[in-house]
Coordinates of C-alpha atoms in Angstrom, one line a residue:
M39 CA 145.8 53.5 117.0
T40 CA 142.9 54.3 119.3
S41 CA 141.6 51.4 121.3
Y42 CA 138.0 50.5 120.8
E43 CA 137.9 47.4 122.9
D44 CA 135.5 49.0 125.4
G45 CA 133.1 50.1 122.7
P46 CA 130.3 48.2 120.9
W47 CA 132.2 48.1 117.6
V48 CA 135.7 46.6 117.1
G49 CA 137.1 49.7 115.3
L50 CA 139.6 49.6 112.5
R51 CA 140.8 46.0 112.9
P52 CA 139.5 42.6 111.8
F53 CA 137.1 40.6 113.9
R54 CA 138.8 37.7 115.7
R55 CA 137.4 34.5 117.2
P56 CA 136.5 36.1 120.6
D57 CA 134.5 38.7 118.6
A58 CA 132.1 36.1 117.1
A59 CA 129.2 37.2 119.3
R60 CA 129.3 40.7 117.9
F61 CA 130.0 39.8 114.3
F62 CA 126.9 40.7 112.3
G63 CA 126.0 41.2 108.7
R64 CA 127.6 38.1 107.2
D65 CA 125.1 35.3 108.2
A66 CA 124.6 34.1 104.6
E67 CA 128.3 34.3 103.7
K68 CA 129.5 32.4 106.7
R69 CA 127.1 29.5 106.0
E70 CA 127.9 29.4 102.3
L71 CA 131.6 29.6 102.8
A72 CA 131.6 26.9 105.6
E73 CA 129.6 24.5 103.4
L74 CA 131.9 25.1 100.4
W75 CA 135.0 24.6 102.7
K76 CA 133.6 21.3 104.0
K77 CA 132.9 19.9 100.5
H78 CA 136.1 20.8 98.6
R79 CA 139.7 19.9 99.1
L80 CA 140.8 23.4 98.0
T81 CA 138.7 26.5 98.4
L82 CA 139.7 30.1 97.5
L83 CA 138.2 32.9 99.5
V84 CA 138.7 35.9 97.2
G85 CA 138.2 39.5 98.1
D86 CA 139.8 43.0 98.1
S87 CA 141.8 44.3 101.1
G88 CA 139.3 45.6 103.6
V89 CA 136.3 43.6 102.4
G90 CA 136.3 41.4 105.5
K91 CA 138.0 38.1 104.6
T92 CA 139.8 37.8 107.9
S93 CA 136.7 38.7 109.9
L94 CA 134.6 36.2 108.0
L95 CA 137.1 33.4 108.6
H96 CA 137.8 34.0 112.2
A97 CA 134.5 35.2 113.6
G98 CA 132.1 33.7 111.0
A99 CA 132.8 30.6 108.9
A100 CA 135.2 28.9 111.3
P101 CA 133.0 29.2 114.4
Y102 CA 129.9 28.2 112.3
A103 CA 131.6 25.1 110.9
A104 CA 132.8 24.1 114.3
A105 CA 129.3 24.5 115.8
S106 CA 127.9 22.3 113.1
G107 CA 130.2 19.5 114.1
A108 CA 133.2 19.9 111.8
R109 CA 136.8 19.5 112.9
V110 CA 138.2 23.0 112.4
V111 CA 141.8 23.9 113.0
P112 CA 142.4 27.5 114.3
V113 CA 142.7 29.8 111.3
G114 CA 146.4 30.0 110.2
D115 CA 148.4 33.0 108.9
L116 CA 151.9 34.0 108.0
D117 CA 152.3 36.9 110.3
Y118 CA 155.5 37.6 112.2
R119 CA 155.7 36.1 115.7
R120 CA 158.2 37.1 118.4
S121 CA 157.4 34.0 120.4
L122 CA 160.7 32.5 119.2
P123 CA 163.8 34.6 118.5
A124 CA 164.7 34.7 114.8
P125 CA 168.1 32.9 115.1
V126 CA 166.5 29.7 116.4
V127 CA 163.5 29.6 114.1
T128 CA 163.8 26.5 111.9
A129 CA 166.1 26.7 108.9
R130 CA 163.1 26.0 106.8
G131 CA 162.1 29.6 107.2
R132 CA 160.0 32.0 109.4
P133 CA 156.8 31.8 107.2
L134 CA 156.6 28.1 107.8
F135 CA 157.2 28.5 111.5
A136 CA 154.5 31.3 111.6
L137 CA 152.0 29.0 109.9
L138 CA 152.5 26.0 112.1
S139 CA 152.4 28.3 115.2
S140 CA 149.2 29.9 114.2
W141 CA 147.5 26.5 113.8
Q142 CA 148.5 25.8 117.4
P143 CA 147.7 29.0 119.4
D144 CA 147.4 27.1 122.7
E145 CA 150.9 25.5 122.5
E146 CA 152.8 27.0 125.4
D147 CA 156.2 26.2 123.9
A148 CA 156.6 27.9 120.5
A149 CA 159.7 25.8 119.9
R150 CA 157.5 22.7 119.3
S151 CA 156.8 24.1 115.8
V152 CA 160.5 24.0 115.0
G153 CA 160.5 20.2 114.9
L154 CA 157.2 19.9 113.0
T155 CA 156.3 19.6 109.4
I156 CA 152.9 20.4 107.8
R157 CA 152.6 16.7 106.9
E158 CA 153.1 15.7 110.5
F159 CA 150.6 18.3 111.7
F160 CA 148.0 17.0 109.3
Q161 CA 148.8 13.4 110.4
R162 CA 148.2 14.4 114.0
E163 CA 144.9 16.1 113.3
T164 CA 143.8 13.1 111.2
R165 CA 144.6 10.8 114.0
R166 CA 142.7 12.9 116.5
A167 CA 139.6 13.2 114.3
G168 CA 139.6 9.7 112.9
R169 CA 140.3 8.8 109.3
G170 CA 137.4 9.8 107.0
T171 CA 136.5 12.9 109.1
P172 CA 137.0 16.2 107.1
I173 CA 139.5 18.5 108.7
L174 CA 139.1 22.2 107.9
V175 CA 142.3 24.1 107.6
A176 CA 142.7 27.8 106.5
V177 CA 145.6 30.1 105.6
D178 CA 144.6 33.8 105.9
G179 CA 146.6 36.2 103.8
A180 CA 148.0 33.4 101.6
D181 CA 148.8 35.8 98.8
R182 CA 151.8 37.0 100.9
I183 CA 153.7 33.9 99.8
L184 CA 151.9 33.2 96.5
R185 CA 152.0 36.5 94.6
R186 CA 154.9 37.2 92.4
P187 CA 157.7 38.1 92.9
A188 CA 157.5 37.1 96.6
A189 CA 156.5 33.5 95.5
A190 CA 160.1 32.9 94.3
L191 CA 161.6 33.5 97.7
P192 CA 163.1 30.2 99.1
D193 CA 161.2 30.5 102.4
H194 CA 157.9 30.9 100.5
R195 CA 158.7 28.0 98.1
R196 CA 159.2 25.7 101.1
V197 CA 155.8 26.5 102.5
R198 CA 154.1 25.7 99.2
A199 CA 156.2 22.5 98.8
E200 CA 155.2 21.3 102.3
L201 CA 151.5 22.1 101.7
E202 CA 151.6 20.1 98.4
T203 CA 153.2 17.1 100.0
A204 CA 150.9 17.1 103.0
L205 CA 147.7 17.6 101.0
R206 CA 148.6 14.6 98.7
A207 CA 149.1 12.4 101.8
F208 CA 145.9 13.4 103.7
P209 CA 142.8 13.6 101.5
D210 CA 140.6 14.3 104.5
V211 CA 142.2 17.8 104.9
R212 CA 140.1 20.6 103.3
L213 CA 142.4 23.7 102.7
L214 CA 141.0 27.2 102.4
L215 CA 143.3 30.0 101.1
A216 CA 142.2 33.6 101.6
V217 CA 143.7 35.7 98.8
R218 CA 143.2 39.0 97.1
P219 CA 142.1 39.0 93.4
D220 CA 145.6 39.6 92.0
S221 CA 146.8 36.3 93.5
V222 CA 144.0 34.0 92.3
Q223 CA 146.0 32.6 89.5
E224 CA 148.9 31.7 91.8
A225 CA 146.6 30.2 94.4
G226 CA 144.9 28.1 91.6
D227 CA 148.3 26.8 90.6
L228 CA 148.4 24.8 93.8
G229 CA 145.2 23.1 92.7
V230 CA 146.8 22.4 89.3
A231 CA 149.8 20.8 91.0
L232 CA 147.5 18.6 93.0
G233 CA 145.1 17.8 90.2
L234 CA 142.3 19.7 91.9
T235 CA 139.9 22.3 90.6
P236 CA 139.6 24.8 93.5
A237 CA 136.2 26.0 94.6
R238 CA 136.0 29.8 94.6
Y239 CA 134.0 32.1 96.9
D240 CA 134.1 35.8 96.0
L241 CA 133.3 38.0 99.0
P242 CA 131.5 41.2 98.0
P243 CA 131.0 44.2 100.2
L244 CA 128.0 44.3 102.5
D245 CA 124.5 44.6 101.1
R246 CA 122.2 47.3 102.6
P247 CA 120.4 45.1 105.2
S248 CA 123.6 43.4 106.3
A249 CA 125.4 46.8 106.7
I250 CA 122.5 48.0 108.9
D251 CA 122.8 44.8 111.0
A252 CA 126.6 45.3 111.3
L253 CA 126.0 48.9 112.5
T254 CA 123.1 48.4 114.9
R255 CA 123.1 44.9 116.3
P256 CA 126.3 45.4 118.4
L257 CA 124.3 48.0 120.3
L258 CA 121.8 45.4 121.5
G259 CA 121.9 45.2 125.3
T260 CA 123.6 48.6 125.7
H261 CA 122.1 52.0 126.5
L262 CA 123.0 53.2 123.0
Q263 CA 120.3 53.3 120.4
F264 CA 119.9 55.1 117.1
E265 CA 116.9 57.2 116.4
E266 CA 114.5 55.9 113.6
L267 CA 116.0 55.8 110.1
V268 CA 119.4 57.1 111.2
P269 CA 121.2 53.7 110.6
E270 CA 119.6 53.6 107.1
R271 CA 120.8 57.1 106.3
L272 CA 124.4 56.3 107.5
V273 CA 124.5 53.1 105.4
D274 CA 123.1 54.8 102.4
A275 CA 125.7 57.5 102.6
L276 CA 128.4 54.9 102.0
A277 CA 126.5 52.6 99.6
V278 CA 127.6 52.4 95.9
E279 CA 126.2 50.3 93.0
H280 CA 127.9 47.0 92.8
G281 CA 127.2 45.3 89.5
T282 CA 123.7 43.7 89.4
T283 CA 123.5 43.3 93.2
G284 CA 122.5 46.9 94.0
G285 CA 124.0 49.1 96.6
R286 CA 126.9 47.7 98.6
V287 CA 128.9 49.1 101.5
E288 CA 132.6 48.5 102.0
P289 CA 133.0 47.0 105.5
V290 CA 136.3 48.9 106.2
L291 CA 134.6 52.2 105.6
L292 CA 131.6 51.2 107.7
Q293 CA 134.1 50.5 110.5
A294 CA 135.8 53.8 109.9
L295 CA 132.4 55.5 110.3
C296 CA 131.7 53.5 113.5
A297 CA 135.1 54.7 114.7
Q298 CA 134.0 58.3 114.1
L299 CA 130.8 57.6 116.0
W300 CA 132.6 56.1 118.9
A301 CA 135.2 58.9 119.0
G302 CA 132.2 61.4 119.3
L303 CA 130.7 59.3 122.1
R304 CA 133.9 59.2 124.0
D305 CA 134.0 63.0 123.8
G306 CA 130.7 63.1 125.6
G307 CA 128.2 63.5 122.8
G308 CA 124.9 61.5 122.6
L309 CA 124.6 58.9 119.9
S310 CA 121.8 60.9 118.0
V311 CA 123.8 64.1 118.1
V312 CA 127.0 62.4 117.0
A313 CA 125.3 60.5 114.2
E314 CA 123.7 63.7 112.9
K315 CA 127.0 65.4 112.9
V316 CA 128.6 62.6 110.9
L317 CA 125.6 62.6 108.5
D318 CA 125.9 66.4 108.0
D319 CA 129.2 65.8 106.1
V320 CA 130.1 62.2 105.5
D321 CA 132.8 63.4 103.1
A322 CA 134.5 65.3 106.0
A323 CA 134.4 62.1 108.0
L324 CA 136.0 60.1 105.2
A325 CA 138.5 63.0 104.6
D326 CA 139.5 62.8 108.3
Y327 CA 139.9 59.0 107.9
C328 CA 142.1 59.5 104.8
T329 CA 144.1 62.3 106.4
R330 CA 145.0 60.2 109.4
T331 CA 145.8 57.1 107.4
L332 CA 147.9 59.0 104.8
F333 CA 149.7 61.0 107.5
T334 CA 150.7 57.7 109.2
L335 CA 151.8 56.2 105.8
T336 CA 153.9 59.2 104.8
T337 CA 155.5 59.3 108.2
D338 CA 156.1 55.5 108.2
H339 CA 157.8 55.6 104.7
N340 CA 159.7 58.9 105.2
L341 CA 157.9 60.7 102.5
P342 CA 156.9 64.4 102.5
T343 CA 153.5 65.2 104.0
C344 CA 150.6 64.2 101.6
E345 CA 153.0 62.8 99.0
I346 CA 150.9 59.7 98.8
G347 CA 147.7 61.7 98.9
G348 CA 148.9 63.9 96.1
W349 CA 149.7 60.9 93.9
M350 CA 146.3 59.4 94.7
R351 CA 144.5 62.6 93.8
R352 CA 146.3 63.0 90.5
T353 CA 146.1 59.3 89.5
F354 CA 142.7 58.0 90.8
T355 CA 140.4 61.1 90.6
R356 CA 139.3 63.4 87.9
S357 CA 136.8 66.2 87.4
P358 CA 135.0 66.9 84.2
D359 CA 135.3 70.6 84.8
E360 CA 136.2 73.0 87.6
R361 CA 132.7 73.1 89.1
S362 CA 132.0 69.4 89.1
P363 CA 132.9 67.1 92.1
H364 CA 135.8 64.8 91.5
E365 CA 135.1 61.2 90.4
A366 CA 137.0 58.0 91.1
V367 CA 138.9 56.5 88.1
P368 CA 141.1 53.4 87.9
A369 CA 144.7 53.5 86.8
P370 CA 147.5 51.0 86.0
R371 CA 149.4 49.8 89.0
S372 CA 152.6 51.1 87.3
A373 CA 151.2 54.7 87.1
R374 CA 153.2 56.3 89.9
P375 CA 156.4 58.3 90.5
K376 CA 159.6 56.5 91.6
E377 CA 159.0 57.7 95.2
I378 CA 155.9 55.6 95.4
T379 CA 157.5 52.2 95.6
D380 CA 155.9 48.7 95.5
T381 CA 156.2 48.6 99.3
V382 CA 154.4 51.9 99.6
V383 CA 151.6 50.8 97.2
R384 CA 151.1 47.6 99.1
A385 CA 151.0 49.6 102.4
V386 CA 148.3 51.8 100.9
E387 CA 146.3 48.7 99.9
D388 CA 146.8 47.2 103.4
R389 CA 145.4 50.4 104.9
H390 CA 142.3 50.0 102.7
L391 CA 142.5 53.1 100.6
L392 CA 143.2 51.3 97.3
K393 CA 142.2 48.0 95.9
Y394 CA 143.0 45.8 92.9
C395 CA 141.1 46.1 89.6
R396 CA 141.7 44.5 86.2
L397 CA 142.3 46.8 83.3
T398 CA 142.7 45.8 79.7
G399 CA 146.0 44.0 79.4
D400 CA 147.2 45.2 82.8
D401 CA 146.7 45.0 86.6
G402 CA 145.3 48.2 88.0
L403 CA 144.2 49.9 91.2
Q404 CA 141.2 52.0 92.1
L405 CA 140.0 53.8 95.2
Q406 CA 138.5 51.5 97.9
H407 CA 135.3 53.6 97.6
P408 CA 134.2 56.1 94.9
R409 CA 133.4 58.6 97.6
L410 CA 137.0 58.8 98.6
A411 CA 137.6 60.8 95.4
R412 CA 135.8 63.8 97.1
A413 CA 137.4 63.1 100.4
L414 CA 140.9 63.2 98.8
Q415 CA 140.2 66.8 97.7
R416 CA 139.7 67.8 101.3
L417 CA 142.8 66.4 102.8
G418 CA 144.5 68.4 105.5
E419 CA 148.2 68.6 105.8
A420 CA 148.1 66.9 109.2
P421 CA 145.4 65.1 111.1
G422 CA 143.8 66.6 114.2
P423 CA 145.0 65.7 117.7
Q424 CA 145.1 62.0 118.3
P425 CA 145.3 60.1 121.6
E426 CA 148.8 59.2 122.6
P427 CA 149.4 55.6 121.4
A428 CA 149.9 53.0 124.1
A429 CA 152.9 50.7 124.2
D430 CA 150.8 47.8 123.1
D431 CA 149.5 49.8 120.1
L432 CA 153.1 50.6 119.1
L433 CA 154.2 47.0 119.5
R434 CA 151.3 45.9 117.3
E435 CA 152.4 48.3 114.5
C436 CA 155.9 47.0 115.0
E437 CA 154.8 43.4 114.4
Q438 CA 152.7 44.4 111.4
A439 CA 155.8 46.0 109.9
M440 CA 157.8 42.9 110.6
S441 CA 155.1 40.8 108.8
A442 CA 155.4 43.1 105.8
G443 CA 159.2 42.7 105.9
N444 CA 159.8 46.4 106.6
L445 CA 162.6 46.3 109.1
R446 CA 163.2 50.0 109.1
L447 CA 159.6 50.7 110.1
A448 CA 159.6 47.9 112.6
E449 CA 162.6 49.3 114.3
K450 CA 161.0 52.8 114.5
Y451 CA 158.0 51.4 116.3
A452 CA 160.1 49.1 118.6
R453 CA 162.2 52.1 119.7
A454 CA 159.0 54.1 120.2
T455 CA 157.8 51.3 122.5
L456 CA 161.0 51.6 124.5
E457 CA 160.4 55.3 125.0
K458 CA 157.3 54.5 127.1
D459 CA 157.6 54.3 130.9
R460 CA 159.5 51.1 131.6
R461 CA 157.8 50.5 134.9
A462 CA 154.3 50.7 133.5
H463 CA 155.2 48.7 130.3
H464 CA 157.7 46.1 131.4
D465 CA 156.4 43.3 129.2
A466 CA 156.2 45.6 126.2
H467 CA 159.8 46.7 126.7
T468 CA 161.0 43.1 126.8
A469 CA 159.0 42.3 123.7
A470 CA 160.5 45.3 121.9
R471 CA 164.0 44.2 122.8
I472 CA 163.3 40.8 121.3
V473 CA 162.0 42.4 118.1
L474 CA 165.1 44.6 117.9
G475 CA 167.2 41.5 118.3
D476 CA 165.3 39.9 115.4
I477 CA 165.8 43.0 113.2
A478 CA 169.6 43.1 114.0
Y479 CA 169.9 39.4 113.2
L480 CA 168.0 39.7 109.9
R481 CA 170.4 42.5 109.0
G482 CA 173.4 40.4 109.8
D483 CA 174.5 42.4 112.8
H484 CA 175.0 39.5 115.2
G485 CA 176.7 41.6 117.9
A486 CA 173.7 44.0 118.1
A487 CA 171.3 41.1 118.1
C488 CA 173.1 39.4 120.9
E489 CA 173.1 42.6 123.0
A490 CA 169.3 43.0 122.5
Y491 CA 168.6 39.4 123.4
E492 CA 170.8 39.6 126.5
T493 CA 168.9 42.7 127.7
A494 CA 165.6 40.9 127.1
L495 CA 166.9 37.9 128.9
Q496 CA 167.8 39.9 132.0
D497 CA 164.3 41.3 132.1
K498 CA 162.8 37.8 131.9
L499 CA 165.2 36.4 134.5
M500 CA 163.9 39.0 136.9
T501 CA 160.2 38.1 136.4
D502 CA 160.0 34.4 135.5
R503 CA 163.3 32.5 135.1
R504 CA 161.5 29.2 134.5
S505 CA 159.6 30.6 131.5
P506 CA 160.2 28.8 128.1
A507 CA 161.0 32.3 126.8
V508 CA 164.1 32.4 129.0
M509 CA 165.3 29.1 127.4
H510 CA 164.5 30.5 123.9
L511 CA 166.6 33.6 124.5
Y512 CA 169.5 31.4 125.8
A513 CA 169.3 29.4 122.6
A514 CA 169.2 32.5 120.4
I515 CA 172.3 33.9 122.2
A516 CA 174.0 30.5 121.7
R517 CA 173.3 30.5 118.0
L518 CA 174.7 34.0 117.6
H519 CA 177.9 33.0 119.4
L520 CA 178.1 30.1 117.0
L521 CA 177.6 32.3 114.0
Q522 CA 180.5 34.5 115.3
G523 CA 182.7 31.4 115.6
D524 CA 182.8 31.1 119.4
A525 CA 181.8 27.5 120.0
D526 CA 182.7 27.6 123.7
R527 CA 180.5 30.6 124.5
A528 CA 177.7 29.1 122.4
L529 CA 177.9 25.8 124.4
G530 CA 177.8 27.7 127.7
A531 CA 174.7 29.7 126.7
A532 CA 173.0 26.6 125.2
R533 CA 173.6 24.6 128.4
S534 CA 172.0 27.3 130.4
G535 CA 168.9 26.7 128.3
L536 CA 168.7 23.1 129.5
L537 CA 167.4 24.2 132.9
N538 CA 163.8 24.1 131.8
Q539 CA 162.8 20.6 130.7
A540 CA 159.6 21.9 129.1
A541 CA 161.7 23.9 126.6
E542 CA 164.9 21.9 126.4
S543 CA 164.5 20.7 122.8
I544 CA 165.5 24.0 121.3
A545 CA 168.5 24.2 123.7
R546 CA 169.6 20.6 122.8
L547 CA 169.8 21.6 119.1
E548 CA 172.1 24.5 120.0
V549 CA 174.3 22.3 122.3
A550 CA 174.6 19.8 119.4
Q551 CA 175.6 22.4 116.9
A552 CA 178.1 23.9 119.3
H553 CA 179.8 20.5 119.7
W554 CA 179.7 20.0 115.9
R555 CA 181.4 23.4 115.2
A556 CA 184.1 22.4 117.7
N557 CA 184.7 19.2 115.7
R558 CA 183.1 17.0 118.3
H559 CA 180.8 15.1 116.0
K560 CA 180.2 12.2 118.4
A561 CA 179.0 14.5 121.2
A562 CA 176.8 16.3 118.7
V563 CA 175.1 13.1 117.6
R564 CA 174.7 12.0 121.2
E565 CA 172.7 15.2 122.0
L566 CA 170.6 14.8 119.0
N567 CA 169.9 11.1 119.7
G568 CA 168.6 12.1 123.1
L569 CA 166.1 14.5 121.6
L570 CA 165.1 12.0 118.9
E571 CA 164.5 9.2 121.4
R572 CA 161.6 11.3 122.7
D573 CA 160.5 12.7 119.4
P574 CA 161.7 10.4 116.6
K575 CA 160.2 12.6 113.8
H576 CA 161.7 15.9 115.0
C577 CA 162.5 17.3 111.5
E578 CA 165.1 19.8 112.7
A579 CA 167.0 17.3 114.8
L580 CA 167.0 14.8 111.9
R581 CA 168.2 17.5 109.6
I582 CA 171.1 18.6 111.8
R583 CA 172.1 15.0 112.6
G584 CA 172.1 14.2 108.8
E585 CA 174.4 17.1 108.2
V586 CA 176.7 16.1 111.1
Y587 CA 176.8 12.5 109.7
A588 CA 177.6 13.9 106.2
D589 CA 180.4 16.0 107.6
W590 CA 181.7 13.1 109.7
G591 CA 181.9 10.9 106.6
N592 CA 179.1 8.5 107.5
S593 CA 177.3 8.8 104.2
Q594 CA 174.8 6.0 104.7
L595 CA 173.4 7.4 108.0
A596 CA 173.5 10.9 106.5
V597 CA 171.3 9.9 103.5
A598 CA 168.9 8.1 105.8
D599 CA 168.3 11.2 107.9
L600 CA 168.3 13.7 105.1
S601 CA 165.9 11.7 103.0
S602 CA 163.3 11.8 105.7
V603 CA 163.4 15.6 105.7
A604 CA 163.8 16.1 102.0
T605 CA 160.5 18.1 101.5
A606 CA 161.3 21.8 101.7
A607 CA 164.7 21.1 103.1
P608 CA 167.0 24.2 103.5
P609 CA 170.1 24.5 101.3
S610 CA 172.5 23.1 103.8
A611 CA 170.5 19.8 104.0
R612 CA 170.1 19.6 100.2
A613 CA 173.9 20.2 99.7
A614 CA 174.8 17.7 102.4
Y615 CA 172.5 15.1 100.7
I616 CA 174.2 15.7 97.3
M617 CA 177.6 15.2 98.9
A618 CA 176.7 12.1 101.0
A619 CA 174.6 10.4 98.2
N620 CA 177.4 11.0 95.6
A621 CA 174.6 10.9 93.0
P622 CA 174.6 12.7 89.6
V623 CA 173.2 16.2 90.0
A624 CA 172.3 18.8 87.5
R625 CA 174.6 21.8 87.3
S626 CA 171.5 24.0 87.5
E627 CA 170.6 22.6 90.9
V628 CA 174.1 23.2 92.2
E629 CA 174.0 26.8 91.0
E630 CA 170.6 27.3 92.6
L631 CA 171.9 26.1 95.9
R632 CA 175.1 28.1 95.4
E633 CA 173.0 31.3 94.9
E634 CA 170.6 30.5 97.8
G635 CA 173.5 29.8 100.2
R636 CA 176.1 32.1 98.7
T637 CA 177.3 33.3 102.2
H638 CA 176.5 30.0 104.0
G639 CA 179.8 28.2 104.9
L640 CA 178.3 24.7 105.2
V641 CA 176.3 24.9 102.0
L642 CA 179.5 25.8 100.1
V643 CA 181.6 23.2 101.9
F644 CA 179.2 20.4 101.0
L645 CA 178.9 21.5 97.4
A646 CA 182.7 21.9 97.0
Q647 CA 183.3 18.4 98.4
A648 CA 180.6 16.9 96.1
A649 CA 182.1 18.6 93.1
D650 CA 185.6 17.4 94.1
R651 CA 184.3 13.8 94.4
R652 CA 182.9 14.0 90.9
G653 CA 186.2 15.2 89.6
D654 CA 185.0 18.7 88.7
R655 CA 188.1 20.4 90.1
D656 CA 187.5 23.9 88.7
L657 CA 184.0 24.1 90.2
A658 CA 185.2 22.6 93.4
A659 CA 187.9 25.2 93.7
E660 CA 185.5 28.1 93.1
L661 CA 183.1 26.8 95.7
A662 CA 185.9 26.1 98.2
E663 CA 187.2 29.7 97.8
E664 CA 183.6 31.0 98.3
A665 CA 183.3 28.8 101.4
L666 CA 186.5 30.3 102.9
Q667 CA 184.9 33.8 102.5
A668 CA 181.5 32.8 103.9
T669 CA 180.1 35.0 106.6
S670 CA 176.7 33.7 107.6
P671 CA 177.6 31.4 109.1
R672 CA 181.4 31.4 108.9
L673 CA 183.3 28.3 108.0
F674 CA 183.8 25.7 110.8
R675 CA 187.5 25.7 111.8
H676 CA 188.0 22.1 110.9
H677 CA 186.8 22.8 107.4
E678 CA 189.4 25.5 106.7
K679 CA 192.3 23.1 105.9
P680 CA 190.3 20.8 103.5
M681 CA 188.7 23.8 101.8
G682 CA 192.1 25.4 101.4
K683 CA 193.4 22.3 99.7
I684 CA 190.5 22.1 97.3
A685 CA 190.8 25.8 96.5
R686 CA 194.5 25.2 95.6
R687 CA 193.4 22.1 93.6
Q688 CA 195.7 19.9 95.7

């Protein structure tokens, strides 16, 4: 977690848009990918973890395409964002919110993404560019929602559904998905659904001249210069044969080598001396990289020291005899002890020690670089001394763990952030409190979540009480009170969030829902109408108003609102529509909604009422009984009596 921002190389992280001026070695690739992207409605950028897909998109192809006159939306992703507390993120799911937020990095109020659909975003971009102008849109790390079994999660299905609908409606949009090789089939299925044949761009490791450029050109304009032939020797030490294209260098290992060089320079050595020291024993440098990475991984996943390294040695290396050096060998993905879970394997891939390979009849893994086979034999039990991580570094690790869905690890890093000096790291402390609130909410501990948000709110009130973040925290606290059944406290917190007009939309949603829970349907609709007067297509306001109308008994207005947000609608909206429309519905759809919303009081209420209207008294009674036991959220008080009657078949 050492910072390299003051050095010539970026270190062990991807290049981003501000790094474009020092992104070298991919000139041909950025041109080829940009041209492919402009010409095809769906393009797949395919490459292993660590090969540089993110860097090529952010610092290469996107800036190149924009400079050539194309309309390029900022590169999107599905990473966790703490810009809006988890309780008030749209019911359509956090991945969708993350994607829409990443496409609008300059939007000051993150809550604007709550009322937006992908279709409306594409419509806005088309209107700005003019119909007929290609609009380049990308999703980095798309395999996170496409690969199985994650693709089956409701939140991930909603992202895909919205993408399909939006791409059908706006043919000027050119979508690029960056994926790993094991997700190509699933990414291609999106093209099948749209009747498109996706263009595919396979990103290889760096060739020799490009690797030399990536190593040396960031030094231009600095006092640092390699002696003659030293860059070539460094690159050749990492190069391996790559099919018919000759020697290739894995970018992530080149960056690791650059990190070793920079660490030596920071310790006071000259570049030539440091480079020669690295060249004297490249395997030792790679072993140090492996040791540090594996030590972090075993600590993160509560495994014994070198448990992961031992598995990798046994599984992915072999030696013909005792005197010969170890060689890299592939192995099936399933070849691992029970302690090495899917989560651990994915983390090892994310840290660029393993990559996907295809074996006969099975998916496999292999070392990121054959030379790591020898490095693995030299692993130490613990890495050498490392600089004390800064609060921002810990917070970054925390957010990466949240993106991976690892709440335990995220909590570890959030609490480590809080151990840093509060006065020196006030903003990091506040951010860590918000993440801890998100973790508690996702675990269903609403009391702990409320406490964390209230602490973060006090911090914000002391520094900038007019900040949109203050209003977002009030809204999150209101939602938690609502989930705990306290409509009055929820209403008070939500009204506090109305103080900032720039961020009042999210607060109005909470005020409306507090009125609804208190059986004040008219007041709830009035709040939502006020929001919709300014933003008639606000999908979350329409969704909530449709559910309020359905509960209030105004089926016609309910169907009108809910029909407009049918794409990727959350279970409560789909269940409300079934009840309000009183249309025939397959039992399989009812069971799917029942499973997806099995602890969601409103989902079960609407389904029970729909079944009761159809005369299916037995199913209605089952659903009503489940509604009475619901916990997230609990049943509204005015639903308890009618659900009790249905449960008793009265």
